[in-house]
Tab-separated table of C-alpha atoms and ligand atoms in Angstrom:
chain	number	residue	atom	x	y	z
M	1	MET	CA	29.773	-6.066	-27.649
M	2	THR	CA	27.624	-5.583	-24.800
M	3	GLY	CA	26.572	-8.666	-22.448
M	4	ILE	CA	28.762	-10.798	-23.247
M	5	LYS	CA	28.949	-14.065	-21.502
M	6	THR	CA	30.804	-17.016	-22.238
M	7	SER	CA	29.334	-20.105	-23.116
M	8	SER	CA	30.972	-23.645	-22.602
M	9	GLU	CA	29.333	-25.057	-25.532
M	10	SER	CA	31.819	-24.737	-28.798
M	11	VAL	CA	30.526	-23.818	-32.474
M	12	HIS	CA	31.877	-26.374	-34.952
M	13	ILE	CA	31.974	-24.978	-38.478
M	14	VAL	CA	33.182	-27.333	-40.647
M	15	GLY	CA	35.306	-25.121	-44.150
M	16	ALA	CA	37.214	-21.930	-43.398
M	17	GLY	CA	36.225	-20.217	-46.547
M	18	LEU	CA	35.296	-16.499	-46.975
M	19	ALA	CA	31.272	-18.142	-44.934
M	20	GLY	CA	32.732	-20.003	-42.645
M	21	SER	CA	35.934	-17.278	-42.098
M	22	GLU	CA	33.114	-14.974	-41.021
M	23	ALA	CA	30.590	-16.903	-39.360
M	24	ALA	CA	34.099	-18.036	-37.004
M	25	TRP	CA	34.522	-14.268	-36.583
M	26	GLN	CA	30.955	-13.549	-35.464
M	27	VAL	CA	30.942	-16.639	-33.059
M	28	ALA	CA	33.551	-16.051	-30.996
M	29	HIS	CA	32.952	-12.210	-31.106
M	30	ALA	CA	30.399	-12.837	-29.443
M	31	GLY	CA	32.354	-14.861	-26.495
M	32	VAL	CA	31.551	-18.657	-27.742
M	33	ARG	CA	34.043	-20.978	-28.335
M	34	VAL	CA	34.744	-22.080	-32.098
M	35	ILE	CA	36.506	-24.792	-33.188
M	36	LEU	CA	37.137	-24.572	-36.810
M	37	HIS	CA	37.578	-27.579	-39.501
M	38	GLU	CA	39.507	-27.215	-42.715
M	39	MET	CA	40.464	-29.503	-44.964
M	40	ARG	CA	43.496	-27.389	-46.681
M	41	PRO	CA	45.906	-28.075	-47.193
M	42	GLY	CA	45.352	-31.853	-46.900
M	43	ARG	CA	42.762	-32.650	-48.696
M	44	MET	CA	42.543	-29.569	-51.724
M	45	THR	CA	39.305	-28.672	-54.177
M	46	GLU	CA	39.830	-27.887	-57.512
M	47	ALA	CA	40.035	-24.404	-57.914
M	48	HIS	CA	42.048	-23.518	-54.129
M	49	ARG	CA	45.584	-22.952	-54.599
M	50	THR	CA	46.944	-22.433	-51.302
M	51	ASP	CA	46.346	-23.290	-47.606
M	52	GLY	CA	45.273	-19.982	-46.278
M	53	LEU	CA	41.704	-18.734	-45.408
M	54	ALA	CA	39.382	-17.010	-46.918
M	55	GLU	CA	40.790	-17.635	-50.472
M	56	LEU	CA	39.129	-15.697	-53.336
M	57	VAL	CA	39.594	-19.137	-56.036
M	58	CYS	CA	38.824	-16.487	-59.361
M	59	SER	CA	38.541	-12.550	-59.220
M	60	ASN	CA	39.875	-10.988	-56.976
M	61	SER	CA	36.728	-8.055	-56.587
M	62	PHE	CA	34.298	-7.455	-54.073
M	63	ARG	CA	32.283	-6.113	-56.687
M	64	SER	CA	31.432	-2.315	-56.667
M	65	ASP	CA	31.644	-0.350	-53.498
M	66	ASP	CA	28.704	2.316	-53.904
M	67	ALA	CA	26.403	1.548	-50.640
M	68	VAL	CA	24.123	4.119	-52.246
M	69	ASN	CA	23.308	3.334	-55.159
M	70	ASN	CA	24.311	0.012	-55.201
M	71	ALA	CA	22.804	-3.658	-53.404
M	72	VAL	CA	26.401	-4.907	-53.102
M	73	GLY	CA	27.895	-2.341	-52.124
M	74	LEU	CA	25.033	-2.284	-49.319
M	75	LEU	CA	25.740	-5.074	-49.262
M	76	HIS	CA	29.451	-4.002	-47.067
M	77	ALA	CA	27.876	-1.101	-45.491
M	78	GLU	CA	25.850	-3.659	-44.044
M	79	MET	CA	28.426	-5.898	-43.103
M	80	ARG	CA	30.944	-3.377	-42.113
M	81	ARG	CA	28.612	-1.854	-39.317
M	82	LEU	CA	28.262	-5.675	-37.969
M	83	GLY	CA	31.690	-5.919	-37.621
M	84	SER	CA	32.706	-8.069	-40.544
M	85	LEU	CA	36.312	-9.639	-40.531
M	86	ILE	CA	35.801	-10.286	-43.781
M	87	MET	CA	35.663	-6.513	-44.890
M	88	ARG	CA	37.993	-5.306	-42.149
M	89	ALA	CA	40.793	-8.046	-44.782
M	90	ALA	CA	39.034	-6.859	-47.554
M	91	ASP	CA	39.896	-2.709	-46.570
M	92	ALA	CA	42.860	-2.941	-45.532
M	93	ASN	CA	44.248	-4.864	-48.181
M	94	GLN	CA	42.286	-2.588	-51.646
M	95	VAL	CA	44.147	-2.296	-54.208
M	96	PRO	CA	42.684	0.231	-56.816
M	97	ALA	CA	39.946	-0.774	-58.483
M	98	GLY	CA	38.053	2.688	-59.288
M	99	GLY	CA	34.414	2.390	-57.502
M	100	ALA	CA	35.297	-1.242	-56.944
M	101	LEU	CA	36.551	-2.998	-53.797
M	102	ALA	CA	39.181	-4.712	-54.835
M	103	VAL	CA	41.901	-6.604	-52.985
M	104	ASP	CA	45.462	-7.793	-52.678
M	105	ARG	CA	43.960	-12.050	-52.243
M	106	ASP	CA	47.373	-13.083	-50.594
M	107	GLY	CA	47.513	-10.118	-48.404
M	108	PHE	CA	43.524	-10.696	-47.822
M	109	SER	CA	43.732	-14.194	-47.047
M	110	ALA	CA	46.786	-13.928	-44.772
M	111	ALA	CA	45.219	-10.985	-43.091
M	112	VAL	CA	41.716	-13.439	-42.299
M	113	THR	CA	44.300	-16.099	-41.081
M	114	ARG	CA	46.399	-14.215	-38.598
M	115	ALA	CA	42.821	-12.720	-37.523
M	116	LEU	CA	41.329	-16.467	-36.799
M	117	ASP	CA	44.862	-18.044	-35.916
M	118	ASP	CA	45.340	-15.282	-32.923
M	119	HIS	CA	42.120	-15.095	-31.473
M	120	PRO	CA	41.946	-16.778	-27.908
M	121	LEU	CA	38.311	-18.235	-28.821
M	122	ILE	CA	39.108	-19.886	-32.063
M	123	GLU	CA	40.786	-23.461	-32.402
M	124	ILE	CA	41.830	-24.136	-36.352
M	125	GLN	CA	41.588	-28.261	-37.030
M	126	ARG	CA	43.256	-28.819	-40.002
M	127	ALA	CA	41.677	-32.109	-41.419
M	128	GLU	CA	38.532	-33.060	-44.274
M	129	ILE	CA	34.995	-33.570	-42.476
M	130	ASP	CA	34.174	-36.892	-44.717
M	131	GLY	CA	30.694	-37.725	-43.473
M	132	LEU	CA	27.879	-35.672	-41.451
M	133	PRO	CA	29.553	-34.354	-38.699
M	134	PRO	CA	29.771	-36.251	-35.367
M	135	ALA	CA	26.445	-36.007	-33.406
M	136	ASP	CA	27.810	-35.087	-29.988
M	137	TRP	CA	28.490	-31.784	-31.832
M	138	ARG	CA	25.346	-29.831	-31.317
M	139	ASN	CA	25.388	-26.564	-32.617
M	140	VAL	CA	27.719	-27.424	-36.194
M	141	ILE	CA	27.745	-24.501	-39.329
M	142	VAL	CA	28.757	-26.429	-42.197
M	143	ALA	CA	29.853	-23.847	-44.746
M	144	THR	CA	32.135	-25.915	-47.148
M	145	GLY	CA	31.047	-24.322	-50.309
M	146	PRO	CA	30.461	-25.166	-54.283
M	147	LEU	CA	32.910	-27.457	-53.767
M	148	THR	CA	32.431	-29.227	-51.306
M	149	SER	CA	34.340	-32.573	-50.763
M	150	ALA	CA	32.264	-35.572	-52.069
M	151	PRO	CA	31.579	-37.412	-49.126
M	152	LEU	CA	30.314	-34.609	-47.012
M	153	ALA	CA	28.266	-33.619	-49.731
M	154	ALA	CA	26.860	-37.409	-50.354
M	155	ALA	CA	26.155	-37.702	-46.664
M	156	ILE	CA	24.165	-34.029	-46.990
M	157	ARG	CA	22.693	-35.979	-49.898
M	158	GLU	CA	21.694	-38.660	-47.836
M	159	ILE	CA	20.147	-36.675	-45.534
M	160	THR	CA	18.327	-33.907	-47.542
M	161	ASP	CA	17.114	-36.726	-49.739
M	162	GLU	CA	17.601	-34.812	-52.703
M	163	ASP	CA	18.955	-36.903	-55.915
M	164	ALA	CA	21.550	-34.123	-56.774
M	165	LEU	CA	23.234	-31.392	-55.013
M	166	ALA	CA	25.526	-30.060	-58.221
M	167	PHE	CA	24.918	-30.197	-61.741
M	168	PHE	CA	26.376	-27.458	-64.194
M	169	ASP	CA	23.595	-24.681	-64.125
M	170	ALA	CA	22.736	-22.567	-66.720
M	171	ILE	CA	21.700	-18.850	-65.064
M	172	ALA	CA	18.496	-16.852	-66.806
M	173	PRO	CA	19.476	-13.874	-66.487
M	174	ILE	CA	17.254	-10.919	-65.199
M	175	VAL	CA	16.791	-7.364	-66.304
M	176	HIS	CA	15.275	-4.613	-64.325
M	177	ARG	CA	11.661	-3.839	-66.449
M	178	ASP	CA	12.037	0.285	-66.638
M	179	SER	CA	15.048	0.043	-68.923
M	180	ILE	CA	13.188	-2.101	-71.283
M	181	ASP	CA	11.939	0.259	-73.906
M	182	MET	CA	8.270	-0.479	-74.785
M	183	SER	CA	8.470	1.147	-77.842
M	184	ALA	CA	9.302	-2.373	-79.216
M	185	ALA	CA	8.607	-4.650	-77.225
M	186	TRP	CA	5.168	-5.579	-75.554
M	187	PHE	CA	3.119	-8.399	-73.611
M	188	GLN	CA	1.868	-10.703	-73.489
M	189	SER	CA	1.736	-14.252	-73.936
M	190	ARG	CA	1.851	-16.931	-75.978
M	191	TYR	CA	-1.712	-17.694	-77.513
M	192	ASP	CA	-2.693	-14.906	-74.761
M	193	LYS	CA	-3.211	-17.881	-72.587
M	194	VAL	CA	-3.871	-16.982	-69.043
M	195	GLY	CA	-2.777	-20.004	-67.116
M	196	PRO	CA	-2.466	-20.604	-63.595
M	197	GLY	CA	-2.315	-17.242	-61.918
M	198	GLY	CA	-1.681	-15.595	-64.618
M	199	THR	CA	-3.236	-12.520	-66.726
M	200	GLY	CA	-2.691	-14.003	-70.880
M	201	ALA	CA	-0.167	-11.139	-71.480
M	202	ASP	CA	2.349	-12.084	-68.261
M	203	TYR	CA	5.623	-11.961	-70.937
M	204	ILE	CA	7.376	-9.174	-72.148
M	205	ASN	CA	8.680	-10.012	-76.096
M	206	CYS	CA	10.849	-8.596	-78.627
M	207	PRO	CA	10.481	-9.097	-81.458
M	208	MET	CA	13.570	-10.345	-84.358
M	209	THR	CA	13.732	-9.895	-88.198
M	210	ARG	CA	15.540	-12.509	-90.268
M	211	GLU	CA	18.472	-10.656	-90.219
M	212	GLN	CA	18.566	-9.792	-86.763
M	213	TYR	CA	18.066	-13.897	-86.385
M	214	ASP	CA	20.870	-14.290	-88.313
M	215	GLY	CA	22.891	-11.402	-86.647
M	216	PHE	CA	22.831	-12.692	-83.258
M	217	VAL	CA	23.467	-16.674	-83.958
M	218	ASP	CA	26.303	-15.172	-85.663
M	219	ALA	CA	27.580	-13.587	-82.266
M	220	LEU	CA	26.444	-16.566	-80.413
M	221	MET	CA	28.703	-19.151	-81.885
M	222	ALA	CA	31.658	-16.519	-82.477
M	223	GLY	CA	31.624	-15.645	-78.929
M	224	GLU	CA	34.221	-16.307	-76.383
M	225	LYS	CA	33.614	-19.589	-74.581
M	226	THR	CA	35.139	-20.965	-71.305
M	227	ASP	CA	36.646	-23.983	-71.348
M	228	PHE	CA	35.999	-26.271	-69.189
M	229	LYS	CA	38.293	-27.040	-66.118
M	230	ASP	CA	38.948	-31.455	-66.148
M	231	TRP	CA	37.138	-31.782	-63.011
M	232	GLU	CA	34.398	-30.672	-64.544
M	233	THR	CA	34.515	-32.044	-67.958
M	234	ASN	CA	32.438	-35.322	-65.560
M	235	THR	CA	29.674	-32.600	-64.097
M	236	PRO	CA	26.500	-33.123	-65.985
M	237	TYR	CA	23.951	-30.308	-67.358
M	238	PHE	CA	20.940	-29.407	-65.551
M	239	ASP	CA	18.686	-30.303	-69.096
M	240	GLY	CA	16.104	-28.720	-67.980
M	241	CYS	CA	18.347	-25.460	-68.455
M	242	LEU	CA	20.463	-25.573	-71.070
M	243	PRO	CA	22.682	-22.790	-72.034
M	244	ILE	CA	21.631	-20.901	-74.810
M	245	GLU	CA	25.034	-21.487	-76.648
M	246	VAL	CA	25.135	-25.374	-76.543
M	247	MET	CA	21.159	-25.286	-77.952
M	248	ALA	CA	21.979	-22.907	-81.054
M	249	GLU	CA	25.428	-25.094	-81.609
M	250	ARG	CA	22.958	-27.950	-82.025
M	251	GLY	CA	21.561	-26.233	-85.429
M	252	ARG	CA	20.872	-22.705	-87.068
M	253	GLU	CA	17.180	-23.246	-86.179
M	254	THR	CA	16.972	-24.408	-82.820
M	255	LEU	CA	16.749	-21.700	-80.837
M	256	ARG	CA	14.430	-20.312	-83.235
M	257	HIS	CA	11.453	-23.654	-83.144
M	258	GLY	CA	12.191	-23.719	-79.607
M	259	PRO	CA	12.575	-21.226	-76.242
M	260	MET	CA	12.970	-18.193	-79.637
M	261	LYS	CA	9.705	-19.576	-81.748
M	262	PRO	CA	7.595	-16.124	-83.055
M	263	VAL	CA	4.223	-18.060	-82.878
M	264	GLY	CA	1.157	-17.770	-80.743
M	265	LEU	CA	2.452	-13.815	-80.292
M	266	THR	CA	1.590	-10.718	-82.254
M	267	ASN	CA	3.651	-6.988	-82.167
M	268	PRO	CA	0.516	-4.625	-81.740
M	269	HIS	CA	3.307	-1.987	-83.033
M	270	ASP	CA	3.307	-3.494	-86.241
M	271	PRO	CA	0.608	-6.101	-86.450
M	272	THR	CA	0.855	-7.494	-90.255
M	273	VAL	CA	5.032	-9.114	-89.983
M	274	LYS	CA	5.270	-11.573	-88.592
M	275	ALA	CA	8.357	-11.376	-86.684
M	276	TYR	CA	11.412	-14.377	-87.682
M	277	ALA	CA	11.437	-15.653	-83.967
M	278	ILE	CA	11.269	-13.688	-80.570
M	279	VAL	CA	13.374	-12.965	-77.473
M	280	GLN	CA	13.531	-12.105	-74.028
M	281	LEU	CA	17.608	-12.768	-73.472
M	282	ARG	CA	19.972	-10.166	-73.175
M	283	GLN	CA	21.557	-8.962	-76.578
M	284	ASP	CA	22.788	-5.151	-77.127
M	285	ASN	CA	20.749	-5.539	-80.330
M	286	ILE	CA	17.556	-7.265	-79.340
M	287	PRO	CA	14.902	-4.316	-80.443
M	288	GLY	CA	13.866	-3.178	-77.179
M	289	LEU	CA	16.399	-4.139	-75.093
M	290	GLU	CA	19.764	-1.727	-76.426
M	291	ASN	CA	19.138	-0.027	-73.160
M	292	ALA	CA	18.423	-3.041	-70.167
M	293	GLU	CA	20.010	-2.943	-67.211
M	294	PHE	CA	20.776	-6.208	-65.979
M	295	ALA	CA	19.912	-7.166	-62.131
M	296	ARG	CA	21.791	-10.350	-62.872
M	297	LEU	CA	23.444	-11.612	-65.989
M	298	GLY	CA	23.499	-15.546	-67.413
M	299	GLY	CA	26.159	-17.948	-66.614
M	300	LEU	CA	26.916	-21.265	-66.592
M	301	HIS	CA	29.134	-23.452	-63.255
M	302	ARG	CA	29.108	-26.118	-61.366
M	303	ASN	CA	27.563	-25.660	-58.161
M	304	THR	CA	26.640	-27.216	-55.190
M	305	PHE	CA	23.811	-26.344	-53.503
M	306	LEU	CA	20.845	-26.657	-51.377
M	307	ASN	CA	16.973	-26.472	-51.816
M	308	SER	CA	16.973	-23.836	-49.168
M	309	PRO	CA	13.415	-22.501	-48.907
M	310	LYS	CA	12.514	-26.595	-48.631
M	311	LEU	CA	15.223	-27.391	-46.055
M	312	LEU	CA	16.466	-24.876	-44.211
M	313	ASP	CA	14.438	-22.671	-41.548
M	314	ALA	CA	14.723	-19.086	-41.122
M	315	GLN	CA	17.255	-19.327	-38.859
M	316	LEU	CA	19.717	-21.646	-42.050
M	317	ARG	CA	19.023	-25.119	-39.835
M	318	LEU	CA	18.531	-27.722	-41.105
M	319	ARG	CA	14.730	-28.800	-40.539
M	320	ALA	CA	15.231	-32.054	-40.490
M	321	GLU	CA	18.598	-32.043	-38.651
M	322	PRO	CA	18.583	-28.625	-36.376
M	323	ARG	CA	22.047	-29.259	-34.981
M	324	LEU	CA	23.166	-28.023	-38.478
M	325	ARG	CA	23.588	-24.404	-39.569
M	326	PHE	CA	24.510	-23.292	-43.447
M	327	ALA	CA	26.125	-20.655	-44.800
M	328	GLY	CA	27.807	-19.464	-47.639
M	329	GLN	CA	27.005	-20.361	-51.170
M	330	MET	CA	25.831	-23.776	-50.371
M	331	THR	CA	22.854	-22.069	-49.143
M	332	GLY	CA	22.033	-20.735	-52.624
M	333	CYS	CA	23.048	-17.034	-52.403
M	334	GLU	CA	26.232	-15.852	-54.814
M	335	GLY	CA	29.401	-14.473	-54.971
M	336	TYR	CA	32.144	-13.923	-52.145
M	337	VAL	CA	30.455	-11.189	-50.539
M	338	GLU	CA	27.021	-12.574	-50.308
M	339	SER	CA	28.728	-15.929	-49.279
M	340	ALA	CA	30.562	-14.284	-46.170
M	341	SER	CA	26.980	-12.142	-45.060
M	342	ILE	CA	25.254	-15.585	-44.779
M	343	GLY	CA	28.416	-16.550	-42.876
M	344	LEU	CA	27.926	-13.614	-40.788
M	345	MET	CA	24.487	-14.289	-40.057
M	346	ALA	CA	25.160	-18.071	-39.532
M	347	GLY	CA	27.830	-17.017	-37.073
M	348	LEU	CA	25.627	-14.722	-34.803
M	349	TYR	CA	22.613	-17.174	-35.143
M	350	ALA	CA	24.675	-20.657	-33.706
M	351	ALA	CA	26.446	-17.353	-31.012
M	352	ALA	CA	22.974	-16.749	-29.891
M	353	ASP	CA	21.676	-20.333	-29.442
M	354	ALA	CA	25.332	-21.196	-27.625
M	355	ARG	CA	23.701	-18.863	-25.119
M	356	SER	CA	20.649	-19.770	-25.275
M	357	ALA	CA	19.252	-15.754	-26.409
M	358	ALA	CA	16.768	-15.266	-29.314
M	359	LEU	CA	17.911	-13.520	-32.296
M	360	ALA	CA	15.133	-11.202	-34.159
M	361	PRO	CA	15.695	-11.919	-38.005
M	362	PRO	CA	17.724	-8.776	-39.836
M	363	PRO	CA	14.895	-6.288	-41.015
M	364	ALA	CA	13.697	-7.833	-44.529
M	365	THR	CA	13.914	-4.109	-45.626
M	366	THR	CA	18.293	-4.836	-45.210
M	367	ALA	CA	20.297	-6.082	-48.263
M	368	LEU	CA	20.876	-8.903	-45.121
M	369	GLY	CA	17.319	-9.685	-44.662
M	370	SER	CA	16.073	-9.432	-48.446
M	371	LEU	CA	19.539	-12.568	-48.962
M	372	LEU	CA	18.336	-14.282	-45.950
M	373	GLY	CA	14.533	-13.665	-47.712
M	374	HIS	CA	15.910	-15.426	-51.279
M	375	ILE	CA	17.672	-18.632	-49.248
M	376	THR	CA	14.908	-19.320	-47.166
M	377	GLY	CA	11.456	-17.877	-48.419
M	378	GLY	CA	12.364	-18.435	-52.128
M	379	HIS	CA	11.439	-15.328	-53.507
M	380	ILE	CA	12.246	-16.053	-56.694
M	381	GLU	CA	9.989	-18.684	-57.088
M	382	THR	CA	7.394	-17.513	-58.451
M	383	ILE	CA	9.785	-15.563	-61.666
M	384	ASP	CA	10.798	-19.271	-62.236
M	385	ALA	CA	8.071	-21.775	-62.267
M	386	GLY	CA	8.393	-25.353	-62.533
M	387	GLN	CA	10.785	-27.793	-60.938
M	388	ARG	CA	14.501	-26.673	-59.389
M	389	SER	CA	12.858	-23.168	-59.164
M	390	PHE	CA	15.185	-22.009	-56.572
M	391	GLN	CA	18.008	-20.615	-58.318
M	392	PRO	CA	21.312	-18.710	-56.504
M	393	MET	CA	21.605	-15.588	-56.708
M	394	ASN	CA	23.950	-12.157	-56.278
M	395	ILE	CA	22.285	-9.711	-53.594
M	396	ASN	CA	20.448	-7.568	-55.966
M	397	PHE	CA	17.477	-4.546	-55.689
M	398	GLY	CA	15.042	-6.795	-57.111
M	399	LEU	CA	14.987	-8.969	-53.688
M	400	PHE	CA	14.129	-5.696	-51.432
M	401	PRO	CA	10.139	-5.361	-50.401
M	402	PRO	CA	9.134	-2.548	-52.651
M	403	LEU	CA	9.561	1.100	-51.430
M	404	ALA	CA	5.960	2.262	-49.531
M	405	SER	CA	6.079	5.093	-50.801
M	406	PRO	CA	8.598	5.645	-54.043
M	407	PRO	CA	10.431	9.157	-54.473
M	408	THR	CA	8.254	10.669	-57.689
M	409	LYS	CA	10.009	14.509	-57.866
M	410	LYS	CA	13.534	15.734	-58.251
M	411	PRO	CA	14.968	18.492	-55.124
M	412	ASP	CA	13.876	21.052	-56.929
M	413	GLY	CA	9.789	19.783	-57.614
M	414	THR	CA	10.425	18.301	-60.909
M	415	ARG	CA	9.070	14.938	-61.412
M	416	LEU	CA	11.582	11.952	-62.063
M	417	ARG	CA	11.512	10.380	-65.333
M	418	GLY	CA	13.431	7.329	-66.208
M	419	ASN	CA	16.462	6.711	-65.190
M	420	ASP	CA	16.216	9.051	-62.719
M	421	LYS	CA	14.015	7.744	-61.384
M	422	THR	CA	15.530	4.327	-60.873
M	423	ILE	CA	18.350	5.845	-59.292
M	424	ALA	CA	16.161	7.836	-56.650
M	425	LYS	CA	14.414	4.053	-56.067
M	426	LYS	CA	17.403	2.801	-55.242
M	427	GLN	CA	18.776	5.645	-52.928
M	428	ALA	CA	15.754	5.441	-51.104
M	429	MET	CA	16.020	1.613	-50.561
M	430	SER	CA	19.663	1.775	-49.291
M	431	ALA	CA	18.676	4.716	-47.015
M	432	ARG	CA	16.102	3.009	-45.336
M	433	ALA	CA	17.729	-0.256	-45.412
M	434	LEU	CA	21.002	1.375	-43.053
M	435	SER	CA	18.548	2.693	-41.094
M	436	ASP	CA	16.576	-0.154	-40.802
M	437	LEU	CA	19.759	-2.185	-39.684
M	438	ASP	CA	20.970	0.249	-37.080
M	439	ARG	CA	17.754	0.063	-35.376
M	440	TRP	CA	17.838	-3.891	-35.159
M	441	ILE	CA	21.518	-3.506	-33.965
M	442	ALA	CA	20.883	-1.328	-31.144
M	443	ASP	CA	17.329	-3.473	-30.521
M	444	SER	CA	18.825	-6.978	-31.015
M	445	LEU	CA	22.522	-6.736	-30.633
M	446	HIS	CA	23.200	-4.155	-28.282
M	447	VAL	CA	26.082	-3.303	-30.480
M	448	ALA	CA	26.860	0.574	-31.094
M	449	ALA	CA	26.290	0.787	-34.886
M	450	ALA	CA	29.817	2.127	-35.983
M	451	ALA	CA	29.697	5.847	-37.947
E	1	FAD	C1	35.576	-22.204	-59.692
E	1	FAD	C2	34.482	-20.633	-59.093
E	1	FAD	C3	34.865	-19.604	-59.300
E	1	FAD	C4	34.481	-18.207	-58.511
E	1	FAD	N1	34.737	-16.883	-58.874
E	1	FAD	C5	33.961	-16.265	-58.238
E	1	FAD	C6	34.538	-14.758	-58.586
E	1	FAD	O1	35.466	-14.781	-59.345
E	1	FAD	N2	33.617	-13.751	-57.746
E	1	FAD	C7	33.112	-14.272	-56.833
E	1	FAD	O2	32.090	-13.267	-56.154
E	1	FAD	N3	32.725	-15.814	-57.017
E	1	FAD	C8	33.151	-16.137	-57.226
E	1	FAD	N4	32.501	-17.509	-57.021
E	1	FAD	C9	31.355	-18.226	-55.735
E	1	FAD	C10	31.553	-17.636	-54.885
E	1	FAD	O3	31.785	-16.437	-54.176
E	1	FAD	C11	32.750	-18.581	-54.024
E	1	FAD	O4	32.657	-20.069	-54.588
E	1	FAD	C12	32.884	-18.630	-52.709
E	1	FAD	O5	33.978	-19.014	-51.801
E	1	FAD	C13	32.094	-19.328	-51.436
E	1	FAD	O6	32.316	-19.096	-50.267
E	1	FAD	P1	32.094	-20.436	-49.373
E	1	FAD	O7	32.305	-19.869	-47.691
E	1	FAD	O8	30.858	-20.909	-49.578
E	1	FAD	O9	32.926	-21.344	-50.092
E	1	FAD	P2	34.395	-21.704	-50.020
E	1	FAD	O10	35.050	-19.898	-49.564
E	1	FAD	O11	34.788	-22.415	-51.330
E	1	FAD	O12	35.071	-21.807	-49.053
E	1	FAD	C14	34.695	-23.912	-48.795
E	1	FAD	C15	35.946	-23.865	-48.079
E	1	FAD	O13	35.118	-25.250	-46.966
E	1	FAD	C16	36.383	-26.303	-47.475
E	1	FAD	N5	35.982	-27.450	-47.152
E	1	FAD	C17	35.379	-28.318	-47.962
E	1	FAD	N6	35.024	-29.529	-47.834
E	1	FAD	C18	34.893	-29.233	-46.730
E	1	FAD	C19	35.351	-30.433	-45.916
E	1	FAD	N7	34.169	-31.458	-46.032
E	1	FAD	N8	35.394	-30.886	-44.339
E	1	FAD	C20	36.261	-29.825	-44.115
E	1	FAD	N9	36.478	-28.562	-45.217
E	1	FAD	C21	35.584	-28.404	-46.029
E	1	FAD	C22	37.336	-25.744	-48.476
E	1	FAD	O14	38.609	-26.225	-48.375
E	1	FAD	C23	37.288	-24.415	-48.524
E	1	FAD	O15	38.070	-23.831	-47.561
E	1	FAD	C24	33.727	-18.752	-57.528
E	1	FAD	C25	33.121	-20.262	-57.495
E	1	FAD	C26	33.389	-21.260	-58.228
E	1	FAD	C27	33.259	-22.799	-57.777
């Protein structure tokens, strides 16, 4: 990086997980001193097992490494171009996993720990920050993750004025529109209600016969379930958003009289037959969804995260106290790679602040820009309208702005259709992202993009 100058102002980073480790690397790489505070091993979280930095608490996968067709693969590529330590350590500790990037977790964490330990501008302090960071820390990144220790979580709750930062949350799946079979499904709002901002045909409805409903409920009840760990048993469900299997356990007809009720809807493909139940949820045998492609699967986990669109500014600073910047899963992204990528951006912003320099945001067309847009702009609010609508998200092409002129033809001049069209769109979005990122790096960071 050219134009480096050292600064006497240190950046304090709290939490040396995926996000905090990447943030520390970026800040130090910009020539600014870092003090990295990690509470392990003195105090452990409920999921971490080691004292290593950037410990992977569950799977060892960074998911797809395909930068051409897959949004998380694209995020990998963008991070590599920005000199990411997390990606460098992952690449160096790769284990065979087909098209995915999976790592030897111990080697990966050891590589990150060593790189940060060895950096002359980084000091690692092993202690819990058990309240708001001291007032004389003027440039702070809080990256304490979904399992933030209780005293710090309480202090954050107090200054953000939010009732709850953690709950078991059921996350709705997201299905690619193109992949739904509209010869079985149809658009209609219940009772054709137009509502504020609607058209009367705002939902995609997938009908079920009695047999299909019974099969669905049986499969749901028989499905494999995750056991709660001890520390999870006291965390409540977010009751506006119960997992579907929890509802089904309350009675065979509960779903049919609840979210899957078939009233106020008429199937234009078969108007005289009343559906027994109607769903918009994933099951391989739900008519219309056999070939559905999912941008996000439904899920359930304990999570501590901020209502970021309301609380954070575009540079991830707490509006109420801008010396505090947030990064990682706490900001409402989901996943190892996404957490590290937001750490990367928080690091770049904090380093720019320390050097009294301005940093333009990454283009909205990039994976980094799209994810930041979701976090600080709350893109999803328009989809999940209602209370507490901001939900953690993996990176996916649904977060990217649409293409100005989507591809319509194959190289041989024939028309693109169905799946080919979706693939061509993703590829065009990826190409646009990388070329816009390179321009941003050259203009804003004065770094020669890696080949
Ligand atoms: C149980 C569980 C399983 C998950 N499994 C996966 C998975 O398989 N794949 C995936 O992609 N994502 C998974 N995630 C989601 C997410 O990607 C990870 O949690 C990821 O580690 C988040 O990165 P982070 O940097 O935000 O937080 P972390 O990596 O958790 O880092 C936070 C760090 O802050 C430290 N800390 C906390 N409080 C304090 C404090 N007060 N003072 C000092 N240090 C503190 C912690 O010790 C930790 O080292 C999982 C999450 C959980 C909770």
